[in-house]
Tab-separated table of C-alpha atoms in Angstrom:
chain	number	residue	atom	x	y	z
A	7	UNK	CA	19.116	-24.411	-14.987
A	8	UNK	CA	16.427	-27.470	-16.003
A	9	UNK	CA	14.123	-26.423	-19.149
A	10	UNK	CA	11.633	-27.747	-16.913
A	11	UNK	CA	11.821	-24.577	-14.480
A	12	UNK	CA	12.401	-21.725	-17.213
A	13	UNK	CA	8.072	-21.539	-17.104
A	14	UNK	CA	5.848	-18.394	-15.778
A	15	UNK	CA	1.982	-18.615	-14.847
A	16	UNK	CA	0.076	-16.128	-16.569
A	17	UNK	CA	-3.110	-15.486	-14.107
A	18	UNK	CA	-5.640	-13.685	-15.646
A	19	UNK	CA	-9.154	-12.377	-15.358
A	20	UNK	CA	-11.126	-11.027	-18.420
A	21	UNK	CA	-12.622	-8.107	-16.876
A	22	UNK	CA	-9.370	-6.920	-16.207
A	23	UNK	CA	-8.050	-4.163	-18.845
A	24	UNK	CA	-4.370	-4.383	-18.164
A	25	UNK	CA	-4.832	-8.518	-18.464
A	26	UNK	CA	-5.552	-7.804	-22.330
A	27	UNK	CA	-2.605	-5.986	-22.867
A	28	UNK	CA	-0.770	-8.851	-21.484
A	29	UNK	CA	-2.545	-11.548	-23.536
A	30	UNK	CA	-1.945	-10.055	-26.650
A	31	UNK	CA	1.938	-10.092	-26.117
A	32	UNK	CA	3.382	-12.210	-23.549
A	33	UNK	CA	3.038	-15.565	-26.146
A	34	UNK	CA	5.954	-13.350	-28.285
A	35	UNK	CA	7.627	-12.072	-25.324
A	36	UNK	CA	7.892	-15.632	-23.229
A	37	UNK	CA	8.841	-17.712	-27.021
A	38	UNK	CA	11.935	-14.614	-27.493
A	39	UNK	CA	13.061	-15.488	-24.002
A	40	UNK	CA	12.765	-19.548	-24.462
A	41	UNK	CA	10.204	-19.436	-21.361
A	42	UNK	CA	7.270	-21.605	-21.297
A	43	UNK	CA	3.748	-20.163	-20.682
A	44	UNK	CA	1.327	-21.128	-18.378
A	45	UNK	CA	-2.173	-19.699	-19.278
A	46	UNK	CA	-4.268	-19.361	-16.228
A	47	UNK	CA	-7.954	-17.927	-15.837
A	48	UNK	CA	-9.538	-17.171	-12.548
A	49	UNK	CA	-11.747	-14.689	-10.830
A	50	UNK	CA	-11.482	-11.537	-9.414
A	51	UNK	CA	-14.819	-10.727	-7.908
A	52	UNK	CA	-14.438	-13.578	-4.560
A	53	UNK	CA	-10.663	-12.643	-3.930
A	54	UNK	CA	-11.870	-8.383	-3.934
A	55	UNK	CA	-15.377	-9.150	-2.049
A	56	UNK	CA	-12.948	-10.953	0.427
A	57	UNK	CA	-11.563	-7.801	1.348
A	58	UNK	CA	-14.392	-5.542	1.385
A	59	UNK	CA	-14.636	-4.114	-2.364
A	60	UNK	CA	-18.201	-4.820	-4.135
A	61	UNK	CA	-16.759	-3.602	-7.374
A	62	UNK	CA	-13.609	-3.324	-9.420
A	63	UNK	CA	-11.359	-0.750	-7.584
A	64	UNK	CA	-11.711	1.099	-10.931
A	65	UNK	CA	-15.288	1.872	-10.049
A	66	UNK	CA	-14.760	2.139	-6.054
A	67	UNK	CA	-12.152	5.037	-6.609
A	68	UNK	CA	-13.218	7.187	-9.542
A	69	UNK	CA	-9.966	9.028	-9.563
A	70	UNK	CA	-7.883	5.852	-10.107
A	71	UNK	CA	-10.672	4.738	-12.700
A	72	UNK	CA	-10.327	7.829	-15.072
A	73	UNK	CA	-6.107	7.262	-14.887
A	74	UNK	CA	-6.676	3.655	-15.747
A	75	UNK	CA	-8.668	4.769	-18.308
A	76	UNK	CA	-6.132	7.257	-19.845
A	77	UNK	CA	-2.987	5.093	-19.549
A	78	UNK	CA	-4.865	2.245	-21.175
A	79	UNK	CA	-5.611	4.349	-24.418
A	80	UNK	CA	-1.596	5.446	-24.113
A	81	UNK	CA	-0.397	2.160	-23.852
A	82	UNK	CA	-2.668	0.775	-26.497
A	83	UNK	CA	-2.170	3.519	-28.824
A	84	UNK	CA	1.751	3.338	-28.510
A	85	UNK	CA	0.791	-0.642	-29.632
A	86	UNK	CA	-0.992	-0.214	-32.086
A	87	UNK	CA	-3.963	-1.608	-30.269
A	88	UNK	CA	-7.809	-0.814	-29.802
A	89	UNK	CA	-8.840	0.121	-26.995
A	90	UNK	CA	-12.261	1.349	-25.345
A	91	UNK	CA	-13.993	0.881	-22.282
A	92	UNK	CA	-16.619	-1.845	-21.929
A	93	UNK	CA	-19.676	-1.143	-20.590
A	94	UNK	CA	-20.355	-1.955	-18.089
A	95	UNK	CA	-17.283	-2.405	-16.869
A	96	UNK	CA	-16.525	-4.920	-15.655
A	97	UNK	CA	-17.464	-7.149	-17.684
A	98	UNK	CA	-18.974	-10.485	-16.637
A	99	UNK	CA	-16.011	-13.137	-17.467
A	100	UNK	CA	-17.223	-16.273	-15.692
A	101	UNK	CA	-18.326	-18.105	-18.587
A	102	UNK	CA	-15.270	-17.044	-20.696
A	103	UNK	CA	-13.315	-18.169	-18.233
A	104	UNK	CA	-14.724	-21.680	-18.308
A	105	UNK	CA	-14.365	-22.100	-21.974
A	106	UNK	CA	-10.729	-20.948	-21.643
A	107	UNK	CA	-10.321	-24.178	-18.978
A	108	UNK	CA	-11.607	-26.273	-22.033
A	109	UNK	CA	-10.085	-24.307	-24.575
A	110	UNK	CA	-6.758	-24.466	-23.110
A	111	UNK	CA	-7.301	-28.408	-22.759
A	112	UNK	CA	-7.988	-28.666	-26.113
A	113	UNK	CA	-5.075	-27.162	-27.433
A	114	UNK	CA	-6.695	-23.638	-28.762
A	115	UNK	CA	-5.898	-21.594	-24.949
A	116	UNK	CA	-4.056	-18.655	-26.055
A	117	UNK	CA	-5.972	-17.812	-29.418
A	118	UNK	CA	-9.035	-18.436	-27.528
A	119	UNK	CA	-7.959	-15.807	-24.497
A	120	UNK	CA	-6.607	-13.291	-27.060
A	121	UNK	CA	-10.098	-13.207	-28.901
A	122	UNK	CA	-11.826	-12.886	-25.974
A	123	UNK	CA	-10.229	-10.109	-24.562
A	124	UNK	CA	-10.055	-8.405	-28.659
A	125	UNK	CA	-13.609	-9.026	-28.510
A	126	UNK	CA	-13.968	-6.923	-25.287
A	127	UNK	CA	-11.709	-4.347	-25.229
A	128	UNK	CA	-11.370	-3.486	-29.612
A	129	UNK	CA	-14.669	-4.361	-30.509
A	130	UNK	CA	-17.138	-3.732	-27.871
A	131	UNK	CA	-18.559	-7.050	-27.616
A	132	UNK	CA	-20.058	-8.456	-24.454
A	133	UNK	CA	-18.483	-11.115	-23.348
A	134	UNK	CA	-20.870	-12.779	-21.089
A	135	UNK	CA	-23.050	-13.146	-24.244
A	136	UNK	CA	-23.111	-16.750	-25.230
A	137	UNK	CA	-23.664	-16.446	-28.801
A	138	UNK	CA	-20.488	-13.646	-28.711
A	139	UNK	CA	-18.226	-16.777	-27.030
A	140	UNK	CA	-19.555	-19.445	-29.287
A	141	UNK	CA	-18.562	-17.251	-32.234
A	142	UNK	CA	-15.304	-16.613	-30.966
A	143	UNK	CA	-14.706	-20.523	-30.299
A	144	UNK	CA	-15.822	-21.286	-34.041
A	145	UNK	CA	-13.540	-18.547	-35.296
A	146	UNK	CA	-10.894	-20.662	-33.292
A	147	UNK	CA	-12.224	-23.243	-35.729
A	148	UNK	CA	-13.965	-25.292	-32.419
A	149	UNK	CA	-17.303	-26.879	-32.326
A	150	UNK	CA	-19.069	-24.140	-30.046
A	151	UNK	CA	-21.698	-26.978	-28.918
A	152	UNK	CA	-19.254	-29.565	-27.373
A	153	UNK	CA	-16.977	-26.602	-26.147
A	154	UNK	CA	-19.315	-24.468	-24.542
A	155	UNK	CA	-21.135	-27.691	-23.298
A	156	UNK	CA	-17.968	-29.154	-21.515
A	157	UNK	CA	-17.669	-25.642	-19.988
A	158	UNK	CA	-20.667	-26.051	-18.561
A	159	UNK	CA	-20.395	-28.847	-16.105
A	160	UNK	CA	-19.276	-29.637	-12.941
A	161	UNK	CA	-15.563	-30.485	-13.168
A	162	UNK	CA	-15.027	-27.357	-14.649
A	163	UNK	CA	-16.517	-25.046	-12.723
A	164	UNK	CA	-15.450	-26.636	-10.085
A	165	UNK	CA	-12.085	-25.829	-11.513
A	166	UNK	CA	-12.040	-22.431	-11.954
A	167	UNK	CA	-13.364	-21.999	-8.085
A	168	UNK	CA	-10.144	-24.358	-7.367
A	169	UNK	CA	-7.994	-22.013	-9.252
A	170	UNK	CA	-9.460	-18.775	-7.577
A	171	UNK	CA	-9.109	-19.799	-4.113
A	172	UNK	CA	-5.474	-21.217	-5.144
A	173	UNK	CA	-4.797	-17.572	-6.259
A	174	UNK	CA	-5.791	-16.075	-3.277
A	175	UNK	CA	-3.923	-18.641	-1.340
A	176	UNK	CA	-0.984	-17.613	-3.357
A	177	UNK	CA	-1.705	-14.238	-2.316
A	178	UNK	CA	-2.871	-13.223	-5.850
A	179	UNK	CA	-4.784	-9.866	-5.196
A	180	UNK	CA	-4.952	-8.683	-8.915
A	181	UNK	CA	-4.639	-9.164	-12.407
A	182	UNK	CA	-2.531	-9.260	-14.878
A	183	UNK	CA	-0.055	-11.756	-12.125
A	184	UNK	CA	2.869	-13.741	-13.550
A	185	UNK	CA	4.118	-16.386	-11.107
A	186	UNK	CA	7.490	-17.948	-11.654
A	187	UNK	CA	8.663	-21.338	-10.707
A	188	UNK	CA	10.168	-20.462	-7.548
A	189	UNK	CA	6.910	-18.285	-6.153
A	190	UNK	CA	7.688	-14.903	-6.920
A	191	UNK	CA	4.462	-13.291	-8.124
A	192	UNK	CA	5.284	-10.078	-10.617
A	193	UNK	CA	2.028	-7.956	-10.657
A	194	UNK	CA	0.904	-6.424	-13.694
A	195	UNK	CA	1.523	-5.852	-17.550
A	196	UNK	CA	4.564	-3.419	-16.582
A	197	UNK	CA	6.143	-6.477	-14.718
A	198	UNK	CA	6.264	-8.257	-17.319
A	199	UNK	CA	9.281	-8.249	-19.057
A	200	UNK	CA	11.184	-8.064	-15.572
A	201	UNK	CA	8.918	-11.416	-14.764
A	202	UNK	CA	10.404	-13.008	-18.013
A	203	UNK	CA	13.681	-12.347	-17.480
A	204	UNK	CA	13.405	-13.675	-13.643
A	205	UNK	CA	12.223	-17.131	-15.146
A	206	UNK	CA	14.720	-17.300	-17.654
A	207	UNK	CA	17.674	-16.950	-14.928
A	208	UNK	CA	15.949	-19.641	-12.896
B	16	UNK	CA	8.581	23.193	-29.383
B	17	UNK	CA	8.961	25.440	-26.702
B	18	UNK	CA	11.500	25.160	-24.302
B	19	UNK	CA	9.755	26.140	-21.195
B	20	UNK	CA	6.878	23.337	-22.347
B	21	UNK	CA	9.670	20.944	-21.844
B	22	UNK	CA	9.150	19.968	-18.095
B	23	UNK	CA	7.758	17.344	-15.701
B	24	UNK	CA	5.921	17.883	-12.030
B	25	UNK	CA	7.070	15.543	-10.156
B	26	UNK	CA	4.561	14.303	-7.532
B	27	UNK	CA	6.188	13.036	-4.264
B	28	UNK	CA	5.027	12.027	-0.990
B	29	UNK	CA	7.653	10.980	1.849
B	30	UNK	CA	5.607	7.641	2.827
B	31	UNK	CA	5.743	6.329	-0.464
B	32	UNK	CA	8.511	3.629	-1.112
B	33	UNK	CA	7.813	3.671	-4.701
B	34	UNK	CA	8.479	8.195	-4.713
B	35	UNK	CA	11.794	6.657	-3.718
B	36	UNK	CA	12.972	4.652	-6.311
B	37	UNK	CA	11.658	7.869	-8.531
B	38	UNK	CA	13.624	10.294	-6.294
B	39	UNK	CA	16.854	8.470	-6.880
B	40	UNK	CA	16.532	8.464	-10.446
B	41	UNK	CA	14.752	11.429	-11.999
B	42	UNK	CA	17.428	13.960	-12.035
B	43	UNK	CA	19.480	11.939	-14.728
B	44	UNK	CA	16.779	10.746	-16.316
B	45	UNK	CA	14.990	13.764	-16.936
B	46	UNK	CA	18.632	15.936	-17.746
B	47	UNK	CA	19.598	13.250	-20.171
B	48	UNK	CA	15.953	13.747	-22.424
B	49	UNK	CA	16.445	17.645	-22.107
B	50	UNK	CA	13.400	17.813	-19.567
B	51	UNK	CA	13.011	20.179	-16.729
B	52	UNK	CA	12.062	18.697	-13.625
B	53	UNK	CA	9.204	20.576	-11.310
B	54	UNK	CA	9.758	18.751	-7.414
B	55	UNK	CA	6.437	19.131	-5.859
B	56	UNK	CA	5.951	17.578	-2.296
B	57	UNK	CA	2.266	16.758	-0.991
B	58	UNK	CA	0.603	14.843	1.170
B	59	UNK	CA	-1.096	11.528	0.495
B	60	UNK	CA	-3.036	11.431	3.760
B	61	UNK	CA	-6.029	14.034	3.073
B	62	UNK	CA	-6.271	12.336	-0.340
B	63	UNK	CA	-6.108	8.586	0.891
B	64	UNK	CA	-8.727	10.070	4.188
B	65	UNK	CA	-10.649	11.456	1.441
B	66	UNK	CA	-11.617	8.296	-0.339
B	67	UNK	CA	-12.448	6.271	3.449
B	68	UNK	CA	-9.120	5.000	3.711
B	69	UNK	CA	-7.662	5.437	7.504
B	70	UNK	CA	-3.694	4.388	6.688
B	71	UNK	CA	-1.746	3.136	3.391
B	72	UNK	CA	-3.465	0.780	1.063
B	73	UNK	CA	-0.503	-1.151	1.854
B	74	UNK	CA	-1.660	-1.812	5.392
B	75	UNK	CA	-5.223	-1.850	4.417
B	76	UNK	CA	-4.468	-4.911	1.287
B	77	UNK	CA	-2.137	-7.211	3.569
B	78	UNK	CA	-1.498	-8.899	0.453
B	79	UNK	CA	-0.794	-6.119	-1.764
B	80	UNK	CA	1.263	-4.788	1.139
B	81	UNK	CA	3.173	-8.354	1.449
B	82	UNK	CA	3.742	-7.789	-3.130
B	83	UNK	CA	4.578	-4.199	-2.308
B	84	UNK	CA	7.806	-5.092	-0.007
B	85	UNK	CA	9.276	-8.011	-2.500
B	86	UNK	CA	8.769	-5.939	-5.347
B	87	UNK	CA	10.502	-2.714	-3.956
B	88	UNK	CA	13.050	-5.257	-2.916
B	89	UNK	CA	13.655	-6.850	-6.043
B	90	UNK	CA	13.683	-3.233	-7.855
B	91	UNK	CA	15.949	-1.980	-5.485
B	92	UNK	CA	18.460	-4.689	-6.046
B	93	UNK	CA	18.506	-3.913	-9.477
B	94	UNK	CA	19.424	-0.788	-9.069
B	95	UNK	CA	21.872	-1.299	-6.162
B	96	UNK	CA	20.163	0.423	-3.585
B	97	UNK	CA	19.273	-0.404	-0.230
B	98	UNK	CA	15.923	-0.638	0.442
B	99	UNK	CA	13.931	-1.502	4.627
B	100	UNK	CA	10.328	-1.261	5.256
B	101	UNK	CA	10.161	1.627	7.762
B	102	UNK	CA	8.909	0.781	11.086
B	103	UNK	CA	6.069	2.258	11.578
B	104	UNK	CA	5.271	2.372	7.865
B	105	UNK	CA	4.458	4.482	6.907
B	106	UNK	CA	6.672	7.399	8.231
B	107	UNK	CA	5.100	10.697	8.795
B	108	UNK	CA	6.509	13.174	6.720
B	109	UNK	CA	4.750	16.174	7.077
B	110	UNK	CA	7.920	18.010	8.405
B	111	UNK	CA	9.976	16.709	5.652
B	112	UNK	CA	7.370	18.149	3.291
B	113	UNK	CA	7.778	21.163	4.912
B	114	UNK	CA	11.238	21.691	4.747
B	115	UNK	CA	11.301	20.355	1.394
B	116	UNK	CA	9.637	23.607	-0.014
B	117	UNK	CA	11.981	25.692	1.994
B	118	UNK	CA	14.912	23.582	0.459
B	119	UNK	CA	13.264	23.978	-2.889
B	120	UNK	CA	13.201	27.687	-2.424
B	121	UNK	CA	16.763	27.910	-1.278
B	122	UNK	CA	18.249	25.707	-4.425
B	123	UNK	CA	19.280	22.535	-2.261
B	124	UNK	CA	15.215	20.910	-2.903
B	125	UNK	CA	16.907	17.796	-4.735
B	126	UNK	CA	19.438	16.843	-2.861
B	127	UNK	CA	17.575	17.131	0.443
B	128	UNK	CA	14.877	14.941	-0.995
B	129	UNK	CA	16.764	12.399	-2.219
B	130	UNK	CA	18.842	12.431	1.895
B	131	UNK	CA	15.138	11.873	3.345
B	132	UNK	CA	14.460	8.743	1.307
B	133	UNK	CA	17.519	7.684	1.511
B	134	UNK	CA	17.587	7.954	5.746
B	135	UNK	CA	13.931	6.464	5.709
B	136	UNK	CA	14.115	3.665	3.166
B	137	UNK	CA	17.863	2.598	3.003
B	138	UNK	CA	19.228	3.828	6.341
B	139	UNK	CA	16.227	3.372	8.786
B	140	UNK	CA	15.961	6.280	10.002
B	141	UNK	CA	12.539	8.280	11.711
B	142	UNK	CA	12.004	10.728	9.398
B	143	UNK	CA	9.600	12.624	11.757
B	144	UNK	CA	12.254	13.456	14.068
B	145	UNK	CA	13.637	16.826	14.084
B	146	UNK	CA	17.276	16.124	14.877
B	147	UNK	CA	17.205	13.336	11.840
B	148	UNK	CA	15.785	16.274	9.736
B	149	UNK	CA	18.312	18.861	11.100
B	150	UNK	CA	21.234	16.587	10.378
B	151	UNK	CA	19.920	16.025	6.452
B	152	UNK	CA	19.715	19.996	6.421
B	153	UNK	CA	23.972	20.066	7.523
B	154	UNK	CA	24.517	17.468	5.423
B	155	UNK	CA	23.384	19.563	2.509
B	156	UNK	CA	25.359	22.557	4.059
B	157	UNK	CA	22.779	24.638	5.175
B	158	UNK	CA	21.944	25.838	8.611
B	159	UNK	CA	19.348	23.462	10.010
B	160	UNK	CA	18.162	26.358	12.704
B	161	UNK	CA	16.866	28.414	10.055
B	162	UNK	CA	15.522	26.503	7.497
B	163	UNK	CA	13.733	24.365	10.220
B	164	UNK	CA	12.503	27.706	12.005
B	165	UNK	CA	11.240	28.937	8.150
B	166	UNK	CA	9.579	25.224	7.758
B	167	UNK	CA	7.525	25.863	10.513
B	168	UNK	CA	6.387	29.336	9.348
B	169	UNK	CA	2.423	29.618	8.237
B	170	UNK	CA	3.081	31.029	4.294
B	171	UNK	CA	5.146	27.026	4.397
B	172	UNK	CA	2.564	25.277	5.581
B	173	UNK	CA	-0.332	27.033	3.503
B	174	UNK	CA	1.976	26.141	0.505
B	175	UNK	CA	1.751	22.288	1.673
B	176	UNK	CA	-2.110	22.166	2.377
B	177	UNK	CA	-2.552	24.101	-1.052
B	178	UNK	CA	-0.039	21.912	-2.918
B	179	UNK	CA	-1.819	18.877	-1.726
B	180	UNK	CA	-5.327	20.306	-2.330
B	181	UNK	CA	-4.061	21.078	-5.880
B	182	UNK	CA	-2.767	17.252	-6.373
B	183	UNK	CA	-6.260	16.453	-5.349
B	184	UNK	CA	-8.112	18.782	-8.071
B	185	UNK	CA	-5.852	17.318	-10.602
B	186	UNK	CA	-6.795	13.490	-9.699
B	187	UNK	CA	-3.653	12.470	-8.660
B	188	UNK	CA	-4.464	9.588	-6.277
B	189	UNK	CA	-1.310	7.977	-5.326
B	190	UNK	CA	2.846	8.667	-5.556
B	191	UNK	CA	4.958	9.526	-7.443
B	192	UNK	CA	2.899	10.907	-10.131
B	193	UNK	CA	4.190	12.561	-13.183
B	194	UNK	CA	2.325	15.691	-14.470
B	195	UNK	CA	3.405	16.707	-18.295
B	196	UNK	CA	2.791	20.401	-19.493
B	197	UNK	CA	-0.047	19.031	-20.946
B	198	UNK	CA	-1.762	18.117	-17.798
B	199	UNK	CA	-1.254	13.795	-18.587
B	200	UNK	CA	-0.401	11.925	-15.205
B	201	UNK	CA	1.574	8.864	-15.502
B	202	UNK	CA	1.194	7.236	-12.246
B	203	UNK	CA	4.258	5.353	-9.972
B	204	UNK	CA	7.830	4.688	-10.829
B	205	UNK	CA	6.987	2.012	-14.016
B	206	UNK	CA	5.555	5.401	-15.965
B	207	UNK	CA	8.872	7.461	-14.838
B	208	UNK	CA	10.213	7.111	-18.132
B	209	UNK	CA	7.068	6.805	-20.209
B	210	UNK	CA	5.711	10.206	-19.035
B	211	UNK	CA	9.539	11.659	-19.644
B	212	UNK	CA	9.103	10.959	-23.023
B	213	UNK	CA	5.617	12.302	-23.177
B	214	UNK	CA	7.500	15.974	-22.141
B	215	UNK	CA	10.354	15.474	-24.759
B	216	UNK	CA	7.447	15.737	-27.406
B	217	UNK	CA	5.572	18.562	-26.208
């Protein structure tokens, strides 16, 4: 009923392959809808070591890896996106994460996400690489000095570890997650759409 | 092209809630995009034992297994059916499985399927129990003695170890999975009409 309410969290990690296919739409999919987006970056790796993995499941369970592989490509391909596997996979997305916190401050959040995960997934870059993020913030037209310095101290890291253990909290076990205003959590690009429409009727 | 190439396995296992919401929807589905569907019952357990997991990943992943139970609610709301956790969860359906090939062989596979889920997942019902299996036999107008007697024959259960062993060489990993002429899986209930598709073009 209030605009104020018509809103979805978009939780992602960058390692995570299905997260890119959700960053690179759900800015077109939430604007057709009217429902606001809220771009959120946190961390895998503590909420999966909590229960016992060491590694993305993708890697634990090779069977499930090679699908994930395969559907990717499928998906992509019917989207007209790139697609190939990092490697290693996964990728290291800490520090990307960090500059998304600033990034997202500053006003540049979603192009910043979508190059990241363009970067990783279409062009093979590795993303841990600082001089691969501080290109990607100047191509956001960004100083990569005072952005990648910001994302370097304490209040922001101190963020994302806030936002990780708010996820798991939240019970936020994977990633892509939207989260609508009234707590339901919608797990993973194919929820998407159903996630949209759920916020809109709220 | 060819007609015969114009078909879909599908993948099913009892336990899973998700094979449900596929089970109640596949026929029409699949008759209205011309494709021919293959019912194939295994059994998740030697696969799921295989890769060091002693139960469902649902009871393994609390969390996931909390998601799991909104989401089939949700889904099942939208398509106004009923939907209860079993308890215990997950059922055994080994006999089911079993009878399911003899039903498959005897032209009533489809509809006894979809009376199974329907008594476990909408009506509560113990799926292991012979007379709840005997009664889903009458109710497709068959004679429960003998199709029972032939379920518990050794050619029926060879054909369930094998079928499941099969799944397993294939990499299908979880239910329901959708095998194209082609040999492409499209995994869970989300890819039902994705991997449809997929057949129509073949």
């Amino acid at each position: 009923m209030s605009g104020h309410t018509r809103r979805l969290t978009f939780w992602f990690e960058f390692a995570s392959t299905y997260s890119y296919l959700s960053a690179m739409r759900i800015a077109d999919v939430a604007a057709h809808a009217g429902v606001e987006v809220r771009w959120q970056p946190f961390l895998l790796g503590p909420i999966f070591a909590a229960q016992g993995w060491t590694s993305s499941p993708f890697n634990l369970y090779p069977a499930k890896g090679r699908y994930m592989v395969r559907d990717m490509e499928r998906l992509a391909a019917a989207r007209r996106l790139s697609f190939h596997m990092p490697d290693p996979f996964p990728q290291n997305g800490i520090a990307a994460a960090r500059i998304a916190l600033v990034a997202l401050d500053d006003g540049f959040g979603p192009d910043f996400v979508r190059r990241v995960y363009q970067a990783e997934f279409a062009d093979g870059a590795a993303i841990a690489d600082t001089a691969v993020l501080a290109g990607l913030v100047t191509a956001c037209g960004h100083d990569p000095a005072r952005v990648l310095g910001l994302s370097r101290t304490d209040p922001i890291k101190e963020r994302l570890r806030a936002a990780t253990a708010d996820a798991q909290s939240r019970g936020i076990f994977g990633a892509p997650m939207f989260e609508t205003a009234d707590g339901e959590l919608f797990w993973g690009d194919d929820r998407l759409d159903h996630a949209v429409a759920w916020a809109q009727q709220l």
